[in-house]
């Protein structure tokens, strides 16, 4: 699973999907996660980065990340390997 | 040192028409209440926790007094016990000069116990027993007569005791506001009020000292008070003409609105709530223009409840969990529900996080912890992403929550008052099992069982 290639994300957390013209906004940690997903980082890599950087327990971040990814899917910002938009 | 964590969130930006009022920003954090950090208060006294601000009570009271006394020469407030009868709160009002206003024997005894002289406790309400009436008669408390049965009973009791009860009649009337509160007292328009007055004056067994009305609660239209004060003045002047008797006071009851936002209201409460000056202006004008001689102007009594204390109360609580509902909405579960925040049924309470967040917000449903569907604290609120153990402050909960809260499923929280110097005092302990079971009686034969 990764973020579609054509999706643009700014430093301030502004996300634009040029295919449909929709825009979104995310918070700083969301920005970091989306960037890592765009760089095809694995969930394990994201996990270890966040747990090392932020004061959060693994179990609660796991739940939050799951929910966040579900929202990215809902907004059709993701693609799975080998599947183009 | 690791960075402060905030849950990752994303939401679609609405490119359609902007909300007429812009985007609501309710997320300015409230980290302190009168110099006390929310997190310290919760750590010391447990969560959830009611906090009363003595500064806010006193300054609100002073504003109300100033609004009326600058417009009318004789004004007396009487603290409506049912609105918040924690003794520490009542006594702040009594220290400021407030009498007591009660609607039950329980409240009456509370006021006596707090040291309010009997003749400064106004006894309202439709349900006074013989024993209540006798006690009030002996204490010379102003008894506000609600119905004819009570009037007749007072005549009888005055003969039995050989004391003249100090009374007023409660009057209800059309003030142009719907629904009309005609359940209590004697109606003005259909002549019931005059009928009661005549019965009292002709029997001559009681002292008719005043006239009382309470036209409704959360009255957003000050003009209704102008109409009511005009009708009360007409009655008082009529009594003077017919019986040559001076009515000593006109009691306009309570009912002033607060800055809370009523559910379904198009505009936020803070934008539409009339000020004490607005109410004082119409009431004083109506009485001053009614035709009293200057030395015969009655004392104006006010039983202002919610407008006096709503702002002074806050409810602090803690996030238990977050959920995603099946329709995609966010839900946040708090450790207090409608059992302690009864006014959540009427108000869209302003709720702030107690800690800093980024400027990102999302729409959330706020639920309480009770195992039932009606336990909704806010149906829809814009808040920053909150996680377990984050803390929140519910604003303006000083009226009717503490007195109407119940120990359904969980026990009632502690209450703290922060004094003028910013020092916190516990004014009611958190309930425990013993306090709840104190009046239970378990029959001997039900004590033992085998499972
Ligand atoms: C007789 C009487 N006086 C005063 C009050 C206080 O009203 P409020 O809190 O609306 O000011 C009430 C409340 O219902 C009442 O019934």
PDB file of N, CA and C in Angstrom, chain B residues 229-317:
ATOM      1  N   UNK B 229     -43.774  42.828  34.725  1.00  0.00           N
ATOM      2  CA  UNK B 229     -43.611  43.817  35.796  1.00  0.00           C
ATOM      3  C   UNK B 229     -44.747  44.834  35.768  1.00  0.00           C
ATOM      4  N   UNK B 230     -45.233  45.142  34.559  1.00  0.00           N
ATOM      5  CA  UNK B 230     -46.367  46.063  34.429  1.00  0.00           C
ATOM      6  C   UNK B 230     -47.619  45.469  35.066  1.00  0.00           C
ATOM      7  N   UNK B 231     -47.871  44.192  34.791  1.00  0.00           N
ATOM      8  CA  UNK B 231     -49.078  43.557  35.342  1.00  0.00           C
ATOM      9  C   UNK B 231     -48.981  43.406  36.862  1.00  0.00           C
ATOM     10  N   UNK B 232     -47.788  43.079  37.362  1.00  0.00           N
ATOM     11  CA  UNK B 232     -47.604  42.958  38.814  1.00  0.00           C
ATOM     12  C   UNK B 232     -47.824  44.319  39.482  1.00  0.00           C
ATOM     13  N   UNK B 233     -47.316  45.373  38.841  1.00  0.00           N
ATOM     14  CA  UNK B 233     -47.495  46.715  39.407  1.00  0.00           C
ATOM     15  C   UNK B 233     -48.970  47.104  39.423  1.00  0.00           C
ATOM     16  N   UNK B 234     -49.688  46.753  38.354  1.00  0.00           N
ATOM     17  CA  UNK B 234     -51.133  47.036  38.303  1.00  0.00           C
ATOM     18  C   UNK B 234     -51.848  46.394  39.481  1.00  0.00           C
ATOM     19  N   UNK B 235     -51.483  45.140  39.747  1.00  0.00           N
ATOM     20  CA  UNK B 235     -52.117  44.447  40.876  1.00  0.00           C
ATOM     21  C   UNK B 235     -51.803  45.179  42.179  1.00  0.00           C
ATOM     22  N   UNK B 236     -50.541  45.535  42.363  1.00  0.00           N
ATOM     23  CA  UNK B 236     -50.139  46.183  43.620  1.00  0.00           C
ATOM     24  C   UNK B 236     -50.869  47.514  43.794  1.00  0.00           C
ATOM     25  N   UNK B 237     -50.960  48.269  42.713  1.00  0.00           N
ATOM     26  CA  UNK B 237     -51.639  49.566  42.801  1.00  0.00           C
ATOM     27  C   UNK B 237     -53.138  49.368  43.036  1.00  0.00           C
ATOM     28  N   UNK B 238     -53.695  48.327  42.404  1.00  0.00           N
ATOM     29  CA  UNK B 238     -55.111  48.002  42.620  1.00  0.00           C
ATOM     30  C   UNK B 238     -55.381  47.650  44.075  1.00  0.00           C
ATOM     31  N   UNK B 239     -54.469  46.912  44.692  1.00  0.00           N
ATOM     32  CA  UNK B 239     -54.640  46.526  46.097  1.00  0.00           C
ATOM     33  C   UNK B 239     -54.599  47.767  46.989  1.00  0.00           C
ATOM     34  N   UNK B 240     -53.717  48.672  46.641  1.00  0.00           N
ATOM     35  CA  UNK B 240     -53.637  49.927  47.405  1.00  0.00           C
ATOM     36  C   UNK B 240     -54.970  50.688  47.297  1.00  0.00           C
ATOM     37  N   UNK B 241     -55.500  50.754  46.074  1.00  0.00           N
ATOM     38  CA  UNK B 241     -56.738  51.511  45.889  1.00  0.00           C
ATOM     39  C   UNK B 241     -57.912  50.850  46.590  1.00  0.00           C
ATOM     40  N   UNK B 242     -57.988  49.519  46.452  1.00  0.00           N
ATOM     41  CA  UNK B 242     -59.166  48.827  46.971  1.00  0.00           C
ATOM     42  C   UNK B 242     -59.108  48.644  48.483  1.00  0.00           C
ATOM     43  N   UNK B 243     -57.914  48.308  48.997  1.00  0.00           N
ATOM     44  CA  UNK B 243     -57.821  47.969  50.433  1.00  0.00           C
ATOM     45  C   UNK B 243     -56.947  48.938  51.224  1.00  0.00           C
ATOM     46  N   UNK B 244     -56.439  49.962  50.549  1.00  0.00           N
ATOM     47  CA  UNK B 244     -55.494  50.887  51.171  1.00  0.00           C
ATOM     48  C   UNK B 244     -54.337  50.147  51.841  1.00  0.00           C
ATOM     49  N   UNK B 245     -53.845  49.169  51.120  1.00  0.00           N
ATOM     50  CA  UNK B 245     -52.778  48.321  51.668  1.00  0.00           C
ATOM     51  C   UNK B 245     -51.560  48.419  50.747  1.00  0.00           C
ATOM     52  N   UNK B 246     -50.392  48.717  51.348  1.00  0.00           N
ATOM     53  CA  UNK B 246     -49.165  48.783  50.549  1.00  0.00           C
ATOM     54  C   UNK B 246     -48.571  47.392  50.370  1.00  0.00           C
ATOM     55  N   UNK B 247     -48.329  47.038  49.128  1.00  0.00           N
ATOM     56  CA  UNK B 247     -47.620  45.787  48.852  1.00  0.00           C
ATOM     57  C   UNK B 247     -46.131  46.077  49.032  1.00  0.00           C
ATOM     58  N   UNK B 248     -45.498  45.292  49.919  1.00  0.00           N
ATOM     59  CA  UNK B 248     -44.104  45.627  50.244  1.00  0.00           C
ATOM     60  C   UNK B 248     -43.108  45.204  49.173  1.00  0.00           C
ATOM     61  N   UNK B 249     -43.404  44.089  48.495  1.00  0.00           N
ATOM     62  CA  UNK B 249     -42.437  43.698  47.466  1.00  0.00           C
ATOM     63  C   UNK B 249     -43.088  43.074  46.233  1.00  0.00           C
ATOM     64  N   UNK B 250     -42.420  43.257  45.129  1.00  0.00           N
ATOM     65  CA  UNK B 250     -42.750  42.553  43.893  1.00  0.00           C
ATOM     66  C   UNK B 250     -41.567  41.647  43.583  1.00  0.00           C
ATOM     67  N   UNK B 251     -41.833  40.346  43.506  1.00  0.00           N
ATOM     68  CA  UNK B 251     -40.774  39.358  43.269  1.00  0.00           C
ATOM     69  C   UNK B 251     -40.926  38.875  41.826  1.00  0.00           C
ATOM     70  N   UNK B 252     -39.938  39.200  41.004  1.00  0.00           N
ATOM     71  CA  UNK B 252     -40.031  38.858  39.574  1.00  0.00           C
ATOM     72  C   UNK B 252     -39.474  37.471  39.247  1.00  0.00           C
ATOM     73  N   UNK B 253     -39.112  36.684  40.275  1.00  0.00           N
ATOM     74  CA  UNK B 253     -38.652  35.315  40.014  1.00  0.00           C
ATOM     75  C   UNK B 253     -37.297  35.279  39.322  1.00  0.00           C
ATOM     76  N   UNK B 254     -37.071  34.180  38.603  1.00  0.00           N
ATOM     77  CA  UNK B 254     -35.793  34.021  37.893  1.00  0.00           C
ATOM     78  C   UNK B 254     -36.045  34.010  36.396  1.00  0.00           C
ATOM     79  N   UNK B 255     -35.177  33.309  35.673  1.00  0.00           N
ATOM     80  CA  UNK B 255     -35.440  33.077  34.256  1.00  0.00           C
ATOM     81  C   UNK B 255     -34.532  33.780  33.273  1.00  0.00           C
ATOM     82  N   UNK B 256     -33.589  34.599  33.754  1.00  0.00           N
ATOM     83  CA  UNK B 256     -32.699  35.260  32.794  1.00  0.00           C
ATOM     84  C   UNK B 256     -31.843  34.209  32.085  1.00  0.00           C
ATOM     85  N   UNK B 257     -31.596  34.439  30.797  1.00  0.00           N
ATOM     86  CA  UNK B 257     -30.845  33.463  29.993  1.00  0.00           C
ATOM     87  C   UNK B 257     -29.354  33.528  30.326  1.00  0.00           C
ATOM     88  N   UNK B 258     -28.626  32.508  29.903  1.00  0.00           N
ATOM     89  CA  UNK B 258     -27.171  32.509  30.069  1.00  0.00           C
ATOM     90  C   UNK B 258     -26.522  32.434  28.686  1.00  0.00           C
ATOM     91  N   UNK B 259     -25.208  32.450  28.673  1.00  0.00           N
ATOM     92  CA  UNK B 259     -24.498  32.447  27.392  1.00  0.00           C
ATOM     93  C   UNK B 259     -24.370  31.051  26.802  1.00  0.00           C
ATOM     94  N   UNK B 260     -24.992  30.071  27.412  1.00  0.00           N
ATOM     95  CA  UNK B 260     -24.989  28.750  26.790  1.00  0.00           C
ATOM     96  C   UNK B 260     -25.790  28.774  25.491  1.00  0.00           C
ATOM     97  N   UNK B 261     -25.444  27.867  24.575  1.00  0.00           N
ATOM     98  CA  UNK B 261     -26.151  27.804  23.298  1.00  0.00           C
ATOM     99  C   UNK B 261     -27.218  26.726  23.380  1.00  0.00           C
ATOM    100  N   UNK B 262     -28.478  27.137  23.207  1.00  0.00           N
ATOM    101  CA  UNK B 262     -29.556  26.159  23.213  1.00  0.00           C
ATOM    102  C   UNK B 262     -29.437  25.280  21.982  1.00  0.00           C
ATOM    103  N   UNK B 263     -29.761  23.991  22.139  1.00  0.00           N
ATOM    104  CA  UNK B 263     -29.719  23.095  20.993  1.00  0.00           C
ATOM    105  C   UNK B 263     -30.641  23.608  19.891  1.00  0.00           C
ATOM    106  N   UNK B 264     -30.190  23.516  18.675  1.00  0.00           N
ATOM    107  CA  UNK B 264     -31.021  23.943  17.565  1.00  0.00           C
ATOM    108  C   UNK B 264     -30.973  25.439  17.334  1.00  0.00           C
ATOM    109  N   UNK B 265     -30.265  26.156  18.195  1.00  0.00           N
ATOM    110  CA  UNK B 265     -30.180  27.601  18.029  1.00  0.00           C
ATOM    111  C   UNK B 265     -29.263  27.926  16.846  1.00  0.00           C
ATOM    112  N   UNK B 266     -29.672  28.886  16.060  1.00  0.00           N
ATOM    113  CA  UNK B 266     -28.909  29.239  14.868  1.00  0.00           C
ATOM    114  C   UNK B 266     -27.661  30.022  15.235  1.00  0.00           C
ATOM    115  N   UNK B 267     -27.785  30.822  16.285  1.00  0.00           N
ATOM    116  CA  UNK B 267     -26.664  31.661  16.711  1.00  0.00           C
ATOM    117  C   UNK B 267     -26.118  31.179  18.047  1.00  0.00           C
ATOM    118  N   UNK B 268     -24.821  31.335  18.263  1.00  0.00           N
ATOM    119  CA  UNK B 268     -24.267  30.941  19.557  1.00  0.00           C
ATOM    120  C   UNK B 268     -24.843  31.782  20.693  1.00  0.00           C
ATOM    121  N   UNK B 269     -25.061  31.131  21.837  1.00  0.00           N
ATOM    122  CA  UNK B 269     -25.669  31.793  22.986  1.00  0.00           C
ATOM    123  C   UNK B 269     -24.958  33.069  23.390  1.00  0.00           C
ATOM    124  N   UNK B 270     -23.615  33.061  23.279  1.00  0.00           N
ATOM    125  CA  UNK B 270     -22.855  34.227  23.712  1.00  0.00           C
ATOM    126  C   UNK B 270     -23.239  35.465  22.898  1.00  0.00           C
ATOM    127  N   UNK B 271     -23.727  35.258  21.662  1.00  0.00           N
ATOM    128  CA  UNK B 271     -24.087  36.399  20.810  1.00  0.00           C
ATOM    129  C   UNK B 271     -25.491  36.924  21.063  1.00  0.00           C
ATOM    130  N   UNK B 272     -26.357  36.111  21.642  1.00  0.00           N
ATOM    131  CA  UNK B 272     -27.756  36.542  21.743  1.00  0.00           C
ATOM    132  C   UNK B 272     -28.249  36.732  23.169  1.00  0.00           C
ATOM    133  N   UNK B 273     -27.440  36.338  24.145  1.00  0.00           N
ATOM    134  CA  UNK B 273     -27.905  36.415  25.531  1.00  0.00           C
ATOM    135  C   UNK B 273     -28.041  37.879  25.964  1.00  0.00           C
ATOM    136  N   UNK B 274     -29.239  38.301  26.415  1.00  0.00           N
ATOM    137  CA  UNK B 274     -29.370  39.674  26.901  1.00  0.00           C
ATOM    138  C   UNK B 274     -28.496  39.869  28.146  1.00  0.00           C
ATOM    139  N   UNK B 275     -28.117  41.102  28.424  1.00  0.00           N
ATOM    140  CA  UNK B 275     -27.296  41.377  29.612  1.00  0.00           C
ATOM    141  C   UNK B 275     -28.216  41.656  30.801  1.00  0.00           C
ATOM    142  N   UNK B 276     -27.634  41.664  32.002  1.00  0.00           N
ATOM    143  CA  UNK B 276     -28.418  42.046  33.182  1.00  0.00           C
ATOM    144  C   UNK B 276     -29.008  43.443  32.976  1.00  0.00           C
ATOM    145  N   UNK B 277     -28.234  44.322  32.318  1.00  0.00           N
ATOM    146  CA  UNK B 277     -28.743  45.680  32.082  1.00  0.00           C
ATOM    147  C   UNK B 277     -30.016  45.672  31.239  1.00  0.00           C
ATOM    148  N   UNK B 278     -30.039  44.783  30.233  1.00  0.00           N
ATOM    149  CA  UNK B 278     -31.231  44.721  29.378  1.00  0.00           C
ATOM    150  C   UNK B 278     -32.472  44.354  30.202  1.00  0.00           C
ATOM    151  N   UNK B 279     -32.327  43.332  31.053  1.00  0.00           N
ATOM    152  CA  UNK B 279     -33.469  42.909  31.873  1.00  0.00           C
ATOM    153  C   UNK B 279     -33.825  44.001  32.888  1.00  0.00           C
ATOM    154  N   UNK B 280     -32.773  44.560  33.521  1.00  0.00           N
ATOM    155  CA  UNK B 280     -33.005  45.563  34.566  1.00  0.00           C
ATOM    156  C   UNK B 280     -33.736  46.771  33.990  1.00  0.00           C
ATOM    157  N   UNK B 281     -33.375  47.138  32.771  1.00  0.00           N
ATOM    158  CA  UNK B 281     -33.966  48.318  32.144  1.00  0.00           C
ATOM    159  C   UNK B 281     -35.486  48.146  31.978  1.00  0.00           C
ATOM    160  N   UNK B 282     -35.914  47.028  31.414  1.00  0.00           N
ATOM    161  CA  UNK B 282     -37.360  46.871  31.175  1.00  0.00           C
ATOM    162  C   UNK B 282     -38.129  46.708  32.478  1.00  0.00           C
ATOM    163  N   UNK B 283     -37.566  45.967  33.421  1.00  0.00           N
ATOM    164  CA  UNK B 283     -38.287  45.732  34.679  1.00  0.00           C
ATOM    165  C   UNK B 283     -38.421  47.047  35.466  1.00  0.00           C
ATOM    166  N   UNK B 284     -37.301  47.760  35.619  1.00  0.00           N
ATOM    167  CA  UNK B 284     -37.357  49.012  36.387  1.00  0.00           C
ATOM    168  C   UNK B 284     -38.280  50.022  35.723  1.00  0.00           C
ATOM    169  N   UNK B 285     -38.153  50.125  34.409  1.00  0.00           N
ATOM    170  CA  UNK B 285     -38.990  51.096  33.702  1.00  0.00           C
ATOM    171  C   UNK B 285     -40.470  50.801  33.934  1.00  0.00           C
ATOM    172  N   UNK B 286     -40.832  49.514  33.840  1.00  0.00           N
ATOM    173  CA  UNK B 286     -42.246  49.162  34.000  1.00  0.00           C
ATOM    174  C   UNK B 286     -42.741  49.520  35.399  1.00  0.00           C
ATOM    175  N   UNK B 287     -41.944  49.232  36.427  1.00  0.00           N
ATOM    176  CA  UNK B 287     -42.424  49.512  37.788  1.00  0.00           C
ATOM    177  C   UNK B 287     -42.419  51.023  38.062  1.00  0.00           C
ATOM    178  N   UNK B 288     -41.344  51.691  37.634  1.00  0.00           N
ATOM    179  CA  UNK B 288     -41.260  53.131  37.895  1.00  0.00           C
ATOM    180  C   UNK B 288     -42.366  53.913  37.188  1.00  0.00           C
ATOM    181  N   UNK B 289     -42.803  53.413  36.045  1.00  0.00           N
ATOM    182  CA  UNK B 289     -43.826  54.136  35.282  1.00  0.00           C
ATOM    183  C   UNK B 289     -45.245  53.695  35.609  1.00  0.00           C
ATOM    184  N   UNK B 290     -45.393  52.775  36.590  1.00  0.00           N
ATOM    185  CA  UNK B 290     -46.719  52.201  36.823  1.00  0.00           C
ATOM    186  C   UNK B 290     -47.635  53.126  37.603  1.00  0.00           C
ATOM    187  N   UNK B 291     -47.062  54.122  38.291  1.00  0.00           N
ATOM    188  CA  UNK B 291     -47.910  55.063  39.025  1.00  0.00           C
ATOM    189  C   UNK B 291     -47.819  54.956  40.536  1.00  0.00           C
ATOM    190  N   UNK B 292     -46.788  54.267  41.047  1.00  0.00           N
ATOM    191  CA  UNK B 292     -46.580  54.255  42.504  1.00  0.00           C
ATOM    192  C   UNK B 292     -46.153  55.646  42.958  1.00  0.00           C
ATOM    193  N   UNK B 293     -46.576  56.010  44.177  1.00  0.00           N
ATOM    194  CA  UNK B 293     -45.990  57.214  44.774  1.00  0.00           C
ATOM    195  C   UNK B 293     -44.550  56.881  45.122  1.00  0.00           C
ATOM    196  N   UNK B 294     -43.700  57.900  45.132  1.00  0.00           N
ATOM    197  CA  UNK B 294     -42.281  57.613  45.268  1.00  0.00           C
ATOM    198  C   UNK B 294     -41.944  56.861  46.557  1.00  0.00           C
ATOM    199  N   UNK B 295     -42.595  57.255  47.661  1.00  0.00           N
ATOM    200  CA  UNK B 295     -42.285  56.587  48.929  1.00  0.00           C
ATOM    201  C   UNK B 295     -43.010  55.259  49.087  1.00  0.00           C
ATOM    202  N   UNK B 296     -43.813  54.889  48.072  1.00  0.00           N
ATOM    203  CA  UNK B 296     -44.543  53.623  48.153  1.00  0.00           C
ATOM    204  C   UNK B 296     -44.038  52.595  47.154  1.00  0.00           C
ATOM    205  N   UNK B 297     -42.904  52.893  46.546  1.00  0.00           N
ATOM    206  CA  UNK B 297     -42.347  51.922  45.588  1.00  0.00           C
ATOM    207  C   UNK B 297     -42.022  50.621  46.309  1.00  0.00           C
ATOM    208  N   UNK B 298     -42.462  49.497  45.756  1.00  0.00           N
ATOM    209  CA  UNK B 298     -42.188  48.223  46.433  1.00  0.00           C
ATOM    210  C   UNK B 298     -40.722  47.815  46.254  1.00  0.00           C
ATOM    211  N   UNK B 299     -40.275  46.978  47.188  1.00  0.00           N
ATOM    212  CA  UNK B 299     -38.966  46.354  47.043  1.00  0.00           C
ATOM    213  C   UNK B 299     -39.038  45.412  45.835  1.00  0.00           C
ATOM    214  N   UNK B 300     -37.996  45.439  45.016  1.00  0.00           N
ATOM    215  CA  UNK B 300     -37.946  44.523  43.868  1.00  0.00           C
ATOM    216  C   UNK B 300     -37.069  43.330  44.251  1.00  0.00           C
ATOM    217  N   UNK B 301     -37.686  42.148  44.280  1.00  0.00           N
ATOM    218  CA  UNK B 301     -36.923  40.934  44.597  1.00  0.00           C
ATOM    219  C   UNK B 301     -36.675  40.154  43.309  1.00  0.00           C
ATOM    220  N   UNK B 302     -35.490  39.588  43.177  1.00  0.00           N
ATOM    221  CA  UNK B 302     -35.153  38.763  42.011  1.00  0.00           C
ATOM    222  C   UNK B 302     -34.595  37.433  42.490  1.00  0.00           C
ATOM    223  N   UNK B 303     -35.080  36.362  41.873  1.00  0.00           N
ATOM    224  CA  UNK B 303     -34.637  35.013  42.257  1.00  0.00           C
ATOM    225  C   UNK B 303     -33.774  34.421  41.147  1.00  0.00           C
ATOM    226  N   UNK B 304     -32.918  35.269  40.592  1.00  0.00           N
ATOM    227  CA  UNK B 304     -32.103  34.862  39.458  1.00  0.00           C
ATOM    228  C   UNK B 304     -31.262  33.628  39.803  1.00  0.00           C
ATOM    229  N   UNK B 305     -31.400  32.592  39.005  1.00  0.00           N
ATOM    230  CA  UNK B 305     -30.669  31.356  39.259  1.00  0.00           C
ATOM    231  C   UNK B 305     -29.553  31.144  38.256  1.00  0.00           C
ATOM    232  N   UNK B 306     -29.931  30.600  37.095  1.00  0.00           N
ATOM    233  CA  UNK B 306     -28.877  30.169  36.159  1.00  0.00           C
ATOM    234  C   UNK B 306     -27.966  31.310  35.709  1.00  0.00           C
ATOM    235  N   UNK B 307     -28.522  32.492  35.492  1.00  0.00           N
ATOM    236  CA  UNK B 307     -27.680  33.586  34.979  1.00  0.00           C
ATOM    237  C   UNK B 307     -26.652  34.027  36.027  1.00  0.00           C
ATOM    238  N   UNK B 308     -26.899  33.658  37.274  1.00  0.00           N
ATOM    239  CA  UNK B 308     -26.012  34.071  38.356  1.00  0.00           C
ATOM    240  C   UNK B 308     -24.832  33.113  38.508  1.00  0.00           C
ATOM    241  N   UNK B 309     -24.984  31.876  38.073  1.00  0.00           N
ATOM    242  CA  UNK B 309     -23.981  30.879  38.457  1.00  0.00           C
ATOM    243  C   UNK B 309     -23.479  29.998  37.304  1.00  0.00           C
ATOM    244  N   UNK B 310     -24.148  30.078  36.156  1.00  0.00           N
ATOM    245  CA  UNK B 310     -23.743  29.184  35.061  1.00  0.00           C
ATOM    246  C   UNK B 310     -22.261  29.361  34.715  1.00  0.00           C
ATOM    247  N   UNK B 311     -21.853  30.618  34.514  1.00  0.00           N
ATOM    248  CA  UNK B 311     -20.478  30.889  34.084  1.00  0.00           C
ATOM    249  C   UNK B 311     -19.427  30.445  35.098  1.00  0.00           C
ATOM    250  N   UNK B 312     -19.821  30.347  36.363  1.00  0.00           N
ATOM    251  CA  UNK B 312     -18.834  30.073  37.414  1.00  0.00           C
ATOM    252  C   UNK B 312     -18.472  28.594  37.511  1.00  0.00           C
ATOM    253  N   UNK B 313     -19.229  27.728  36.845  1.00  0.00           N
ATOM    254  CA  UNK B 313     -18.969  26.295  36.977  1.00  0.00           C
ATOM    255  C   UNK B 313     -18.337  25.700  35.732  1.00  0.00           C
ATOM    256  N   UNK B 314     -17.363  24.810  35.943  1.00  0.00           N
ATOM    257  CA  UNK B 314     -16.766  24.061  34.830  1.00  0.00           C
ATOM    258  C   UNK B 314     -16.743  22.597  35.217  1.00  0.00           C
ATOM    259  N   UNK B 315     -16.824  21.762  34.219  1.00  0.00           N
ATOM    260  CA  UNK B 315     -16.685  20.325  34.463  1.00  0.00           C
ATOM    261  C   UNK B 315     -15.422  19.874  33.748  1.00  0.00           C
ATOM    262  N   UNK B 316     -14.492  19.308  34.511  1.00  0.00           N
ATOM    263  CA  UNK B 316     -13.255  18.820  33.923  1.00  0.00           C
ATOM    264  C   UNK B 316     -13.359  17.312  33.766  1.00  0.00           C
ATOM    265  N   UNK B 317     -12.837  16.810  32.675  1.00  0.00           N
ATOM    266  CA  UNK B 317     -12.912  15.364  32.467  1.00  0.00           C
ATOM    267  C   UNK B 317     -11.791  14.877  31.578  1.00  0.00           C
TER     268      UNK B 317
END
